[in-house]
Coordinates of C-alpha atoms in Angstrom, one line a residue:
X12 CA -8.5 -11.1 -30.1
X13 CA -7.6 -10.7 -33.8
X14 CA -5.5 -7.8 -34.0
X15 CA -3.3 -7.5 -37.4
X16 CA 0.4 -6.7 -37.4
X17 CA -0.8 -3.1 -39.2
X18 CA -3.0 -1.8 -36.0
X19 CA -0.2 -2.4 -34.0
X20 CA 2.3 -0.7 -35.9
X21 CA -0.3 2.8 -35.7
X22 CA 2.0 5.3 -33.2
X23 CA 1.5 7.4 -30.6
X24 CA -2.0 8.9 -30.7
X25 CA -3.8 6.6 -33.4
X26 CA -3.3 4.0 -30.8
X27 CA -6.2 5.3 -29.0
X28 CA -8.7 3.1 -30.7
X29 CA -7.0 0.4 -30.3
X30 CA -6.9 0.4 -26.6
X31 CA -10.6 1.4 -26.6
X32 CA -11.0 -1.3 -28.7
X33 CA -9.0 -3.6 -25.9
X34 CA -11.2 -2.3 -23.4
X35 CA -14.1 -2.9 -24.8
X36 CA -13.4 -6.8 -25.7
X37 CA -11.6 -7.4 -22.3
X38 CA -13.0 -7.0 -19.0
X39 CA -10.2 -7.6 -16.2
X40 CA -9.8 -6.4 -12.6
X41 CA -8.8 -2.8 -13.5
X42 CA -10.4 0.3 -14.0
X43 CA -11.4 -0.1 -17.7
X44 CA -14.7 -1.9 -16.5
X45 CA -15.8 1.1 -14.4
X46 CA -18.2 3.2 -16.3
X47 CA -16.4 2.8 -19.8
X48 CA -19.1 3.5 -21.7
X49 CA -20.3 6.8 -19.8
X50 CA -19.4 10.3 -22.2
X51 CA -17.6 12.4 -19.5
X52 CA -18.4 16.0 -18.6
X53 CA -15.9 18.1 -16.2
X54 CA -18.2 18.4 -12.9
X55 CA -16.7 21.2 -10.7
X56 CA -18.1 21.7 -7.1
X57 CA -19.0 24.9 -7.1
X58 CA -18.3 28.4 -4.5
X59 CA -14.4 26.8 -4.2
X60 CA -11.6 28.9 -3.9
X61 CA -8.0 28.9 -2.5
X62 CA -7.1 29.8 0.3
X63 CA -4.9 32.8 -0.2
X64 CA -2.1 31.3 2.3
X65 CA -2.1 28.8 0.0
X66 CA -1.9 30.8 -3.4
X67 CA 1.9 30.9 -3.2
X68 CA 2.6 27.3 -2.7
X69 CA 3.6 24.5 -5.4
X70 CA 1.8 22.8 -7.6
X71 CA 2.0 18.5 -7.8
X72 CA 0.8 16.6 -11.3
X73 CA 0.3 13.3 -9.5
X74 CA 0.2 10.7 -12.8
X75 CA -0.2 7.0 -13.2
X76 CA 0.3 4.3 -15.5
X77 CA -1.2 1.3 -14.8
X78 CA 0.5 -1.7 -14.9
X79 CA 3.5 -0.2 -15.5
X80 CA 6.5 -2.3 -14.6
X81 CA 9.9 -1.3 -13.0
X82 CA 11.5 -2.5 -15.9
X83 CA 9.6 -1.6 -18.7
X84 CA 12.2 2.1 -19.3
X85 CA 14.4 0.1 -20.6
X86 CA 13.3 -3.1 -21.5
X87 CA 10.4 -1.5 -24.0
X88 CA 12.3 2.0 -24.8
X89 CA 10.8 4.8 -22.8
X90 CA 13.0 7.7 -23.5
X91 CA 11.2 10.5 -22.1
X92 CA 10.9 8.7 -19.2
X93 CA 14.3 7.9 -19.1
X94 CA 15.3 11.6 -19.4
X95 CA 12.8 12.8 -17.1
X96 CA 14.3 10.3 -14.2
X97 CA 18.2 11.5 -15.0
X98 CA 16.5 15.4 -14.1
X99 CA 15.2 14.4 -10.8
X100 CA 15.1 10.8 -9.1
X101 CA 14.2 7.5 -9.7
X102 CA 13.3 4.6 -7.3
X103 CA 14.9 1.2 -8.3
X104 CA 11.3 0.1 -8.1
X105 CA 7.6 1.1 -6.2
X106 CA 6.8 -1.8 -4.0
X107 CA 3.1 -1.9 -4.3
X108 CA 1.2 -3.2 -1.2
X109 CA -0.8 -6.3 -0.9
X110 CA -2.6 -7.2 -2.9
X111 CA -1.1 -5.7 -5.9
X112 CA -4.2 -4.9 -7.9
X113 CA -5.6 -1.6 -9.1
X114 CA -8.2 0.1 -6.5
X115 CA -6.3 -1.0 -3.7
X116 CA -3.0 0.2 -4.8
X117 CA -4.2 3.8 -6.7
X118 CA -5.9 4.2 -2.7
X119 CA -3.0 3.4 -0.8
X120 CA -0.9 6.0 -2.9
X121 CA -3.3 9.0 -2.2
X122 CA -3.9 7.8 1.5
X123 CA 0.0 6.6 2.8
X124 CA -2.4 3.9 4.3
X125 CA -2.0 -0.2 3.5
X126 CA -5.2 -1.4 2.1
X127 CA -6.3 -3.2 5.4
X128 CA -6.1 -0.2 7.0
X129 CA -8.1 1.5 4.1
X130 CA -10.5 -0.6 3.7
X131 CA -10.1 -0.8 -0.1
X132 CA -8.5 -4.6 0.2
X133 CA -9.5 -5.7 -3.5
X134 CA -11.4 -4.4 -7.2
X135 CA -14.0 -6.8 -5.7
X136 CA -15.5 -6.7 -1.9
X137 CA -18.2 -7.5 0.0
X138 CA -19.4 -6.0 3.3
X139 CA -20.5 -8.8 5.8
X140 CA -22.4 -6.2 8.1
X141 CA -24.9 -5.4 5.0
X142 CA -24.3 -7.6 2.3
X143 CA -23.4 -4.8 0.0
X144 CA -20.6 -5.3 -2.8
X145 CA -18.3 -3.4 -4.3
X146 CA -16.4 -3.6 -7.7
X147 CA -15.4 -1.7 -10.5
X148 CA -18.5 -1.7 -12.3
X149 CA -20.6 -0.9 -10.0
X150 CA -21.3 3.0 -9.7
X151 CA -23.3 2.5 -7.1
X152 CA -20.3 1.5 -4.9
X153 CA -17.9 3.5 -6.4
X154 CA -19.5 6.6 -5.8
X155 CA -20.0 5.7 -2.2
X156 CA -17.9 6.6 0.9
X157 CA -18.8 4.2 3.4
X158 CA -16.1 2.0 1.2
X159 CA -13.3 4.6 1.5
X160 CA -11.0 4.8 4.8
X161 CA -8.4 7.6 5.2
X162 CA -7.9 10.9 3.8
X163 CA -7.6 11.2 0.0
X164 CA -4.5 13.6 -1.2
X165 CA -7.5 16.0 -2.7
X166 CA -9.9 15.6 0.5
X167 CA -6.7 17.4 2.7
X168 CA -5.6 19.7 0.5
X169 CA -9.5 20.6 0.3
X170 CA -9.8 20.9 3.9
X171 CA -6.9 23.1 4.3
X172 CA -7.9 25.4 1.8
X173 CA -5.9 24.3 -1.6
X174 CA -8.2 23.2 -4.6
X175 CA -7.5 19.9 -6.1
X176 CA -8.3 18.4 -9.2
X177 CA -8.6 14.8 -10.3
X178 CA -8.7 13.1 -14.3
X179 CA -9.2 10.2 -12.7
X180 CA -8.8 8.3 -9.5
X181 CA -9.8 5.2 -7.6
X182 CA -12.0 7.3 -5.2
X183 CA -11.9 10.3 -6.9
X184 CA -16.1 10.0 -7.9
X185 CA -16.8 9.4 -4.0
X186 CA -17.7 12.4 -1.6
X187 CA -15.0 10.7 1.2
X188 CA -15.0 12.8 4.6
X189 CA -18.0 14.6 2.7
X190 CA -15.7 16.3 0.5
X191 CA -15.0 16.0 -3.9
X192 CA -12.1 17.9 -5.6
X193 CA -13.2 20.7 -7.0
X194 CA -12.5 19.6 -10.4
X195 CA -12.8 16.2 -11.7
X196 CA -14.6 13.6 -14.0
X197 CA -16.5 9.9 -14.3
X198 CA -13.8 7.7 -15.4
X199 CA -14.3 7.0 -19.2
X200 CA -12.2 6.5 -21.8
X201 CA -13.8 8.4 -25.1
X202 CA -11.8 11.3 -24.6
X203 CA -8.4 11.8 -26.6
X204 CA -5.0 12.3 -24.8
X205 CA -4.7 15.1 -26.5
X206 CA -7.8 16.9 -25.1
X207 CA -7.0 15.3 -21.3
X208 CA -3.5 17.0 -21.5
X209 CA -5.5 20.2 -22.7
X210 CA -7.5 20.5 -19.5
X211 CA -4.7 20.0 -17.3
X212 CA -3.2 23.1 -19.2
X213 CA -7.0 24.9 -19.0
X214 CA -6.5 24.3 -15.0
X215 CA -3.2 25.7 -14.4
X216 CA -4.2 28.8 -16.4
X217 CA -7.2 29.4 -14.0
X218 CA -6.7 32.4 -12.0
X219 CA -4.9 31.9 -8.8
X220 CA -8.2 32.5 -6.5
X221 CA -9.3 29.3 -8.3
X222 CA -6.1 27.3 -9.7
X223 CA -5.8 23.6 -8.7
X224 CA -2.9 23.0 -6.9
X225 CA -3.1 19.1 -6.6
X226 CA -4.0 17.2 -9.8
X227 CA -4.3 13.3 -10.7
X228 CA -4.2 11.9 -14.0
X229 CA -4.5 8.7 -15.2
X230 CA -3.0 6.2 -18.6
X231 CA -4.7 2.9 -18.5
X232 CA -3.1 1.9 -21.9
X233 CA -0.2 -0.1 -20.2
X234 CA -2.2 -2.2 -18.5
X235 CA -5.0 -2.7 -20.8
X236 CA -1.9 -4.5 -23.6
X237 CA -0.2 -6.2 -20.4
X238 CA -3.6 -7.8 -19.8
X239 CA -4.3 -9.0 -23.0
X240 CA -0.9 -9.7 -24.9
X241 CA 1.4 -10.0 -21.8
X242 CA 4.5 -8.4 -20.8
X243 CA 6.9 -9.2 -23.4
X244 CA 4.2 -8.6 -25.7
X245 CA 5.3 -6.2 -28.9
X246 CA 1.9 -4.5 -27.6
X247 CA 2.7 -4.0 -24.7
X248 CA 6.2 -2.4 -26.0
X249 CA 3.6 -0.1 -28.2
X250 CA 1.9 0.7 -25.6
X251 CA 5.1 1.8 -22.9
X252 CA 6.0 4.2 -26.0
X253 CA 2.2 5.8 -26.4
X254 CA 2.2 6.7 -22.8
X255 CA 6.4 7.8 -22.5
X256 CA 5.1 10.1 -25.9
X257 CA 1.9 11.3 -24.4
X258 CA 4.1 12.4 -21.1
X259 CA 6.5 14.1 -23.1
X260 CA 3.4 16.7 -24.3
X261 CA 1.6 16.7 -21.0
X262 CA 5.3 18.1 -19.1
X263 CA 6.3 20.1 -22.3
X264 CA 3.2 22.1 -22.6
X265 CA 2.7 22.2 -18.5
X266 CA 6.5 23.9 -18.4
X267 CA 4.9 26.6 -20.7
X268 CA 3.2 27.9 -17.9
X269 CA 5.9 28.9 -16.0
X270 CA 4.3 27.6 -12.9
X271 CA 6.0 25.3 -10.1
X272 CA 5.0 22.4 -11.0
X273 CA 6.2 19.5 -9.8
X274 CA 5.5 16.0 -11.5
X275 CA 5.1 12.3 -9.5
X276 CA 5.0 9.6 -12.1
X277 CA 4.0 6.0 -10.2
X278 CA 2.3 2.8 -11.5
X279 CA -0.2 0.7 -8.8
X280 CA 1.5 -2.6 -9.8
X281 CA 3.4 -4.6 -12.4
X282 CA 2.4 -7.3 -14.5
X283 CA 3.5 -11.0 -14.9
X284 CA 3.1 -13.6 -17.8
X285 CA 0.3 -16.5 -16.8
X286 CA 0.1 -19.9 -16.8
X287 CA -2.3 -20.2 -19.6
X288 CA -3.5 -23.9 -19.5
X289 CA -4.1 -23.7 -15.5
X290 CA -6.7 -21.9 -14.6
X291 CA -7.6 -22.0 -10.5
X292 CA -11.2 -22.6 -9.0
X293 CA -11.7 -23.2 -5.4
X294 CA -11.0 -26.7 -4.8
X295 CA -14.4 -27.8 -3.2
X296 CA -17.6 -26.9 -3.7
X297 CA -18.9 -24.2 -1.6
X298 CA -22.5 -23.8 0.1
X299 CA -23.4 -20.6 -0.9
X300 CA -26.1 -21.1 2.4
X301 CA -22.9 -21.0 4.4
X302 CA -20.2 -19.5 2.8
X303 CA -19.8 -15.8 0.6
X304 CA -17.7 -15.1 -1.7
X305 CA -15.7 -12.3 -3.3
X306 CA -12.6 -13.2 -5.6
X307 CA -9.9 -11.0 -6.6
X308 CA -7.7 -13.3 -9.3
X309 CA -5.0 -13.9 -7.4
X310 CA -6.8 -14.4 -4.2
X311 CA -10.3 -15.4 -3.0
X312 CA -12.0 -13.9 0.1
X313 CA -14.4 -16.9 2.4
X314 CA -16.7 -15.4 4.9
X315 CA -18.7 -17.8 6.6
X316 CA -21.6 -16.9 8.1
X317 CA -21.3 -19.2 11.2
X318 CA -18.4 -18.7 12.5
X319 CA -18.4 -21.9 14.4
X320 CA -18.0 -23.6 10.9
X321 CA -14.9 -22.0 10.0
X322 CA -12.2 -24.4 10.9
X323 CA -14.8 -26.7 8.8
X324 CA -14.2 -25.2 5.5
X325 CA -10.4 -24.3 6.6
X326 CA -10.1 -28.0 7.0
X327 CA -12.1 -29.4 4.0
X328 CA -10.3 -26.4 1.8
X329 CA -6.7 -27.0 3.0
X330 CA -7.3 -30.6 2.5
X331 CA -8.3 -30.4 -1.4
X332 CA -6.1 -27.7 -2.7
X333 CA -3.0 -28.7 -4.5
X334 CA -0.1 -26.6 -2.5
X335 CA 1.9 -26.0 -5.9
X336 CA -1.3 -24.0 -7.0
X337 CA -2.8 -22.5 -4.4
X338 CA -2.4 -21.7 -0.5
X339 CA -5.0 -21.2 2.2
X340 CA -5.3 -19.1 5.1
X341 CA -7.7 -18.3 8.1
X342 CA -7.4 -14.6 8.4
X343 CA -5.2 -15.0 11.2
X344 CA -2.5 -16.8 9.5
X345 CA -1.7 -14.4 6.7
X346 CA 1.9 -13.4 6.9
X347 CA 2.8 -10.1 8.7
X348 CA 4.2 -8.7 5.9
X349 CA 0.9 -8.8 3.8
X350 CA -0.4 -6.3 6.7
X351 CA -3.2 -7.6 5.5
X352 CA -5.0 -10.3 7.9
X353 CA -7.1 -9.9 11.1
X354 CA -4.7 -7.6 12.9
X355 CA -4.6 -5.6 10.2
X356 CA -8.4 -5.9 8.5
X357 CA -9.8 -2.7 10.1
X358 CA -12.9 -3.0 8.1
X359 CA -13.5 -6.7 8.2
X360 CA -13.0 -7.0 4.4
X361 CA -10.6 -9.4 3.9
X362 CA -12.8 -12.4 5.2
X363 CA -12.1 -15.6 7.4
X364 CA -10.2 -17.5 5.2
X365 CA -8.3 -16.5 2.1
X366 CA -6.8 -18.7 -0.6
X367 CA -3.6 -17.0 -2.5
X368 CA -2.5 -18.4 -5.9
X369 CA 1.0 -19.1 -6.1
X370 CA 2.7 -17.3 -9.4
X371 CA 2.0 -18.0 -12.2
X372 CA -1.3 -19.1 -11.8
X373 CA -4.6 -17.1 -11.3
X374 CA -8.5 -17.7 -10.3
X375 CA -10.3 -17.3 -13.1
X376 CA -12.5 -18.9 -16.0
X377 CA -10.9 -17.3 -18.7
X378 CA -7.2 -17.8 -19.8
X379 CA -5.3 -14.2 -19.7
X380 CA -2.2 -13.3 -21.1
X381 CA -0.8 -11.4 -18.2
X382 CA -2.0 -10.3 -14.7
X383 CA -0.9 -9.1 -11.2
X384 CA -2.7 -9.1 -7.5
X385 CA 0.7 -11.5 -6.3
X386 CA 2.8 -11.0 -3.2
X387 CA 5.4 -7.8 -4.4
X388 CA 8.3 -9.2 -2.5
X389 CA 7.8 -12.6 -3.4
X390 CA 7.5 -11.8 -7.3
X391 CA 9.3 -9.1 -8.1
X392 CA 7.4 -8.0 -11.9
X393 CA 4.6 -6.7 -9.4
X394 CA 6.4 -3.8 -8.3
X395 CA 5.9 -0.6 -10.2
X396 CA 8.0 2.9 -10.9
X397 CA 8.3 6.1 -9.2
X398 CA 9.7 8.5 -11.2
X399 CA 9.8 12.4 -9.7
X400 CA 11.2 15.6 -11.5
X401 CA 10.2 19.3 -10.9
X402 CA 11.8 22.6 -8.8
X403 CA 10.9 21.1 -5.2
X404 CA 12.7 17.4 -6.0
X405 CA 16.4 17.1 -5.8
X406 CA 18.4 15.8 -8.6
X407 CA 19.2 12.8 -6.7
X408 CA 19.8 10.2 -9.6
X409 CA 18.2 6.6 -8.8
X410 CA 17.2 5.9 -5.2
X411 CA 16.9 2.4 -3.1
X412 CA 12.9 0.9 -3.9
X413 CA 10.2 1.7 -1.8
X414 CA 6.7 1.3 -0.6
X415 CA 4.1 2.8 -2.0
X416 CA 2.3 4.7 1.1
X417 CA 5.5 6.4 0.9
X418 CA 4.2 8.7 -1.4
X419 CA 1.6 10.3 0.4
X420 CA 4.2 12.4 2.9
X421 CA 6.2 13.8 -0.3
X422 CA 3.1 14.9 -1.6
X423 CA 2.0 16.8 1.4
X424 CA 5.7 18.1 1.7
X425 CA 6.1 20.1 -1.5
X426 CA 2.3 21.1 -1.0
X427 CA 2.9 22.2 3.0
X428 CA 0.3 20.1 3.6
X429 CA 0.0 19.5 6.9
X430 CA -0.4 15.5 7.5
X431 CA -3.4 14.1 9.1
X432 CA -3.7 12.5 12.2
X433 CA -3.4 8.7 11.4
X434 CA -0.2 9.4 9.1
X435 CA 1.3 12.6 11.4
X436 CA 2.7 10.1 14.0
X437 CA 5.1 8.2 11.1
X438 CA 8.7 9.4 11.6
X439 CA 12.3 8.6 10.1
X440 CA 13.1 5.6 12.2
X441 CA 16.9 5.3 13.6
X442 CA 18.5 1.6 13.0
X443 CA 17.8 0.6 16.8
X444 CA 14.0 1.5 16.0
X445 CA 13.8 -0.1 13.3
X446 CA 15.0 -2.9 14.6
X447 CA 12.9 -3.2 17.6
X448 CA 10.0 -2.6 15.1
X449 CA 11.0 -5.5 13.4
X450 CA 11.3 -7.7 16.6
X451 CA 7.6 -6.4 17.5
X452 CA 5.8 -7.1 14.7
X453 CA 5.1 -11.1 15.6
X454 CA 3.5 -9.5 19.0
X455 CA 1.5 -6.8 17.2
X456 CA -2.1 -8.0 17.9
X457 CA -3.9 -4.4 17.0
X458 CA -2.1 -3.7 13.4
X459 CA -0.1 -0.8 14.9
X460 CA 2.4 -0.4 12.1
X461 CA 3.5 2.8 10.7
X462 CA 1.7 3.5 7.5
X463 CA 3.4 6.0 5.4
X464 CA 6.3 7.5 6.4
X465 CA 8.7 10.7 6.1
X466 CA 11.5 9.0 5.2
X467 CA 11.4 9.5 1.5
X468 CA 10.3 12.6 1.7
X469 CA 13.5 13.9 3.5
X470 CA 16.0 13.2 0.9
X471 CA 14.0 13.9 -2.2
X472 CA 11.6 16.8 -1.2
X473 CA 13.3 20.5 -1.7
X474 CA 11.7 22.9 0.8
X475 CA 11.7 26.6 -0.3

């Protein structure tokens, strides 16, 4: 892409066209491929009001920046951020879950549930039972339920009376448990930051009957330069300071309204520099007659039809791939800490036998700059930020790292939310219990693992 030194010296807002620009010449796993080209219009679901038990309670800005990486504060000069995180707390860094990729991730945040147990396990899927496939670009898919597991941040709050509101949100466009937020819009990107942040403020001066109290919004912009230029990339340095100056007006002008709002800044995932020259294929040739397939960069789903024939195509697979590129699994072998294989596939997604590029390399036909989707304990530039700072966080300074379905309980704790079923039965674990939970995970045949837990929650969430 022939970008000139003078685009990329354009600040703050004027950047815009340039990541439009970005998104429009580079289609990657994230969400700029899903309906990019669509002119948005607010759709609100209508008779919706609040509860009036709930009219009192806080309000939560839940905001992401994709691809941001737990470095990128200080390494490309985020001040606003910086400031923000000295006011309330800061994570070392958000562990994302596996894979690290954008759909999975953005779900797993608004659900406290791993992707397996989602069912959102990649930006690409297929469903064996129908042959159905999913992926960003599809509307189609995006828009329907039957792909989305667990309860959505906006579908409880909704169901306990609380009106949410989402600018944009894997899942967001889908009516999951029968039920949309009550504000929200088509992901596109042809609308300016400036009039995005202006709707956030035109919801929290709604009346109280009808006020949001749960909003998402979304920057793609990080992502979009990490993508294309890398992470070391001057635009990708550009692009940290767009999104740390567009934050800065979105909190300034929400404080305005003297509301309790509270604000939860996270990224899905991280980004990592790519070996360029080698790019991965699956090693042998596959028999479409025999074999499906759905790819997500860093790995690549198998489902084979007869399953008599999968230790076949385990065999002929392991046999031609070159370890120092690639690794293959059946489903079965995946390590536990993925929570991601067959004890743990709740939706039979993941298929019978996944291959996993080893970092830096990547399955794809077209050389990329930079890209994530990698193990997050393994490689440590997947992991993400969390960031939190409003009345109902304590000022607790910077706090050990953490997983991502972490998130879901300090949501529902400022909101007094009450948690549903599959996340109610998490709890703060002592030492012993955590180390008998540790012990019984090699057993654990049914993929009975705690998803989100309270344990964040506790020390960060203020309850008035």
């Amino acid at each position: 892409m022939n970008l000139s030194v003078d685009i990329w010296n354009i600040k703050t807002y004027s950047m815009k066209k340039v990541f439009l620009l970005m998104a429009a010449l580079f289609v990657s796993n994230t969400m700029q491929v899903a309906f990019a080209q669509e002119v948005e219009k607010q759709i609100v679901v209508p008779n919706r009001q609040n509860d009036p038990k709930q009219e009192d309670k806080p309000y939560v800005i839940l905001i992401s920046l994709d691809g941001f990486r737990w470095d990128y504060i200080e390494k490309h000069e985020a001040p606003f951020l910086k400031e923000l995180a000295s006011r309330g707390v800061q994570a070392e860094s958000l562990i994302p879950s596996y894979p690290s990729v954008t759909f999975p991730n953005h779900y797993s945040i608004v659900t406290g549930l791993y992707p397996g147990h989602h069912g959102l396990v990649g930006n690409n899927m297929l469903d064996i039972t129908t042959g159905d496939r999913y992926s960003l670009g599809n509307k189609k898919a995006v828009t329907d339920p039957k792909w989305y597991g667990g309860t959505p941040l906006w579908v409880l709050a909704e169901q306990q009376g609380m009106m949410s509101a989402c600018y944009y949100w894997p899942g967001s466009e889908a009516p999951i448990q029968k039920t949309l937020p009550s504000y929200y819009y088509a992901y596109s990107e042809k609308t300016s930051i400036e009039q995005r942040i202006k709707e956030v403020e035109e919801w929290l001066a709604l009346p109280e009957r009808i006020r949001p109290h749960f909003i998402t919004f979304y920057l793609p912009e990080v992502d979009h330069a990490g993508h294309s230029f890398g992470p070391d990339a001057p635009q990708t340095k550009e692009a940290v300071q767009f999104v740390d100056s567009a934050l800065r007006d979105l909190v300034t002008n929400v404080r305005k309204t003297k509301l309790d709002v509270n604000f939860i800044i996270v990224s899905d995932h991280g980004m990592l520099e790519l070996d360029k020259k080698t790019l991965l294929e699956i090693p042998v040739k596959i028999d479409e007659k025999e074999v499906s397939v759905a790819s997500n960069g860093t790995y690549v789903s198998l489902f084979v039809k007869d399953k008599k024939n999968i230790d076949k195509w385990y065999n002929k697979l392991k046999k031609a791939a070159n370890p120092d590129l690639m690794k293959v699994y059946t489903t079965y072998q995946l390590p536990e800490e993925f929570k991601f294989g067959s004890a743990h596939d709740r939706f039979g997604r993941v298929g019978d036998i996944i291959l996993t590029a080893n970092a830096p390399y990547y399955f794809t036909n077209k050389s990329l700059a930079g890209s994530h989707g990698f193990d997050p304990r393994e490689v440590r530039e997947m992991q993400g930020i969390f960031l939190a700072y409003g009345p109902n966080i304590a000022q607790k300074g910077v706090i050990p790292s953490f997983e991502n379905v972490n998130i879901y309980p300090i949501i529902t704790s400022i909101l007094g939310l009450q948690l549903p079923e599959e996340i109610a039965q998490s709890k703060v674990l002592t030492e012993e219990e955590r180390m008998i939970q540790e012990k019984s995970k090699e057993h654990n045949k049914h993929g009975e693992v705690i998803d989100g837990t309270r344990e964040v929650a506790d020390q960060i969430v203020i309850r008035k």
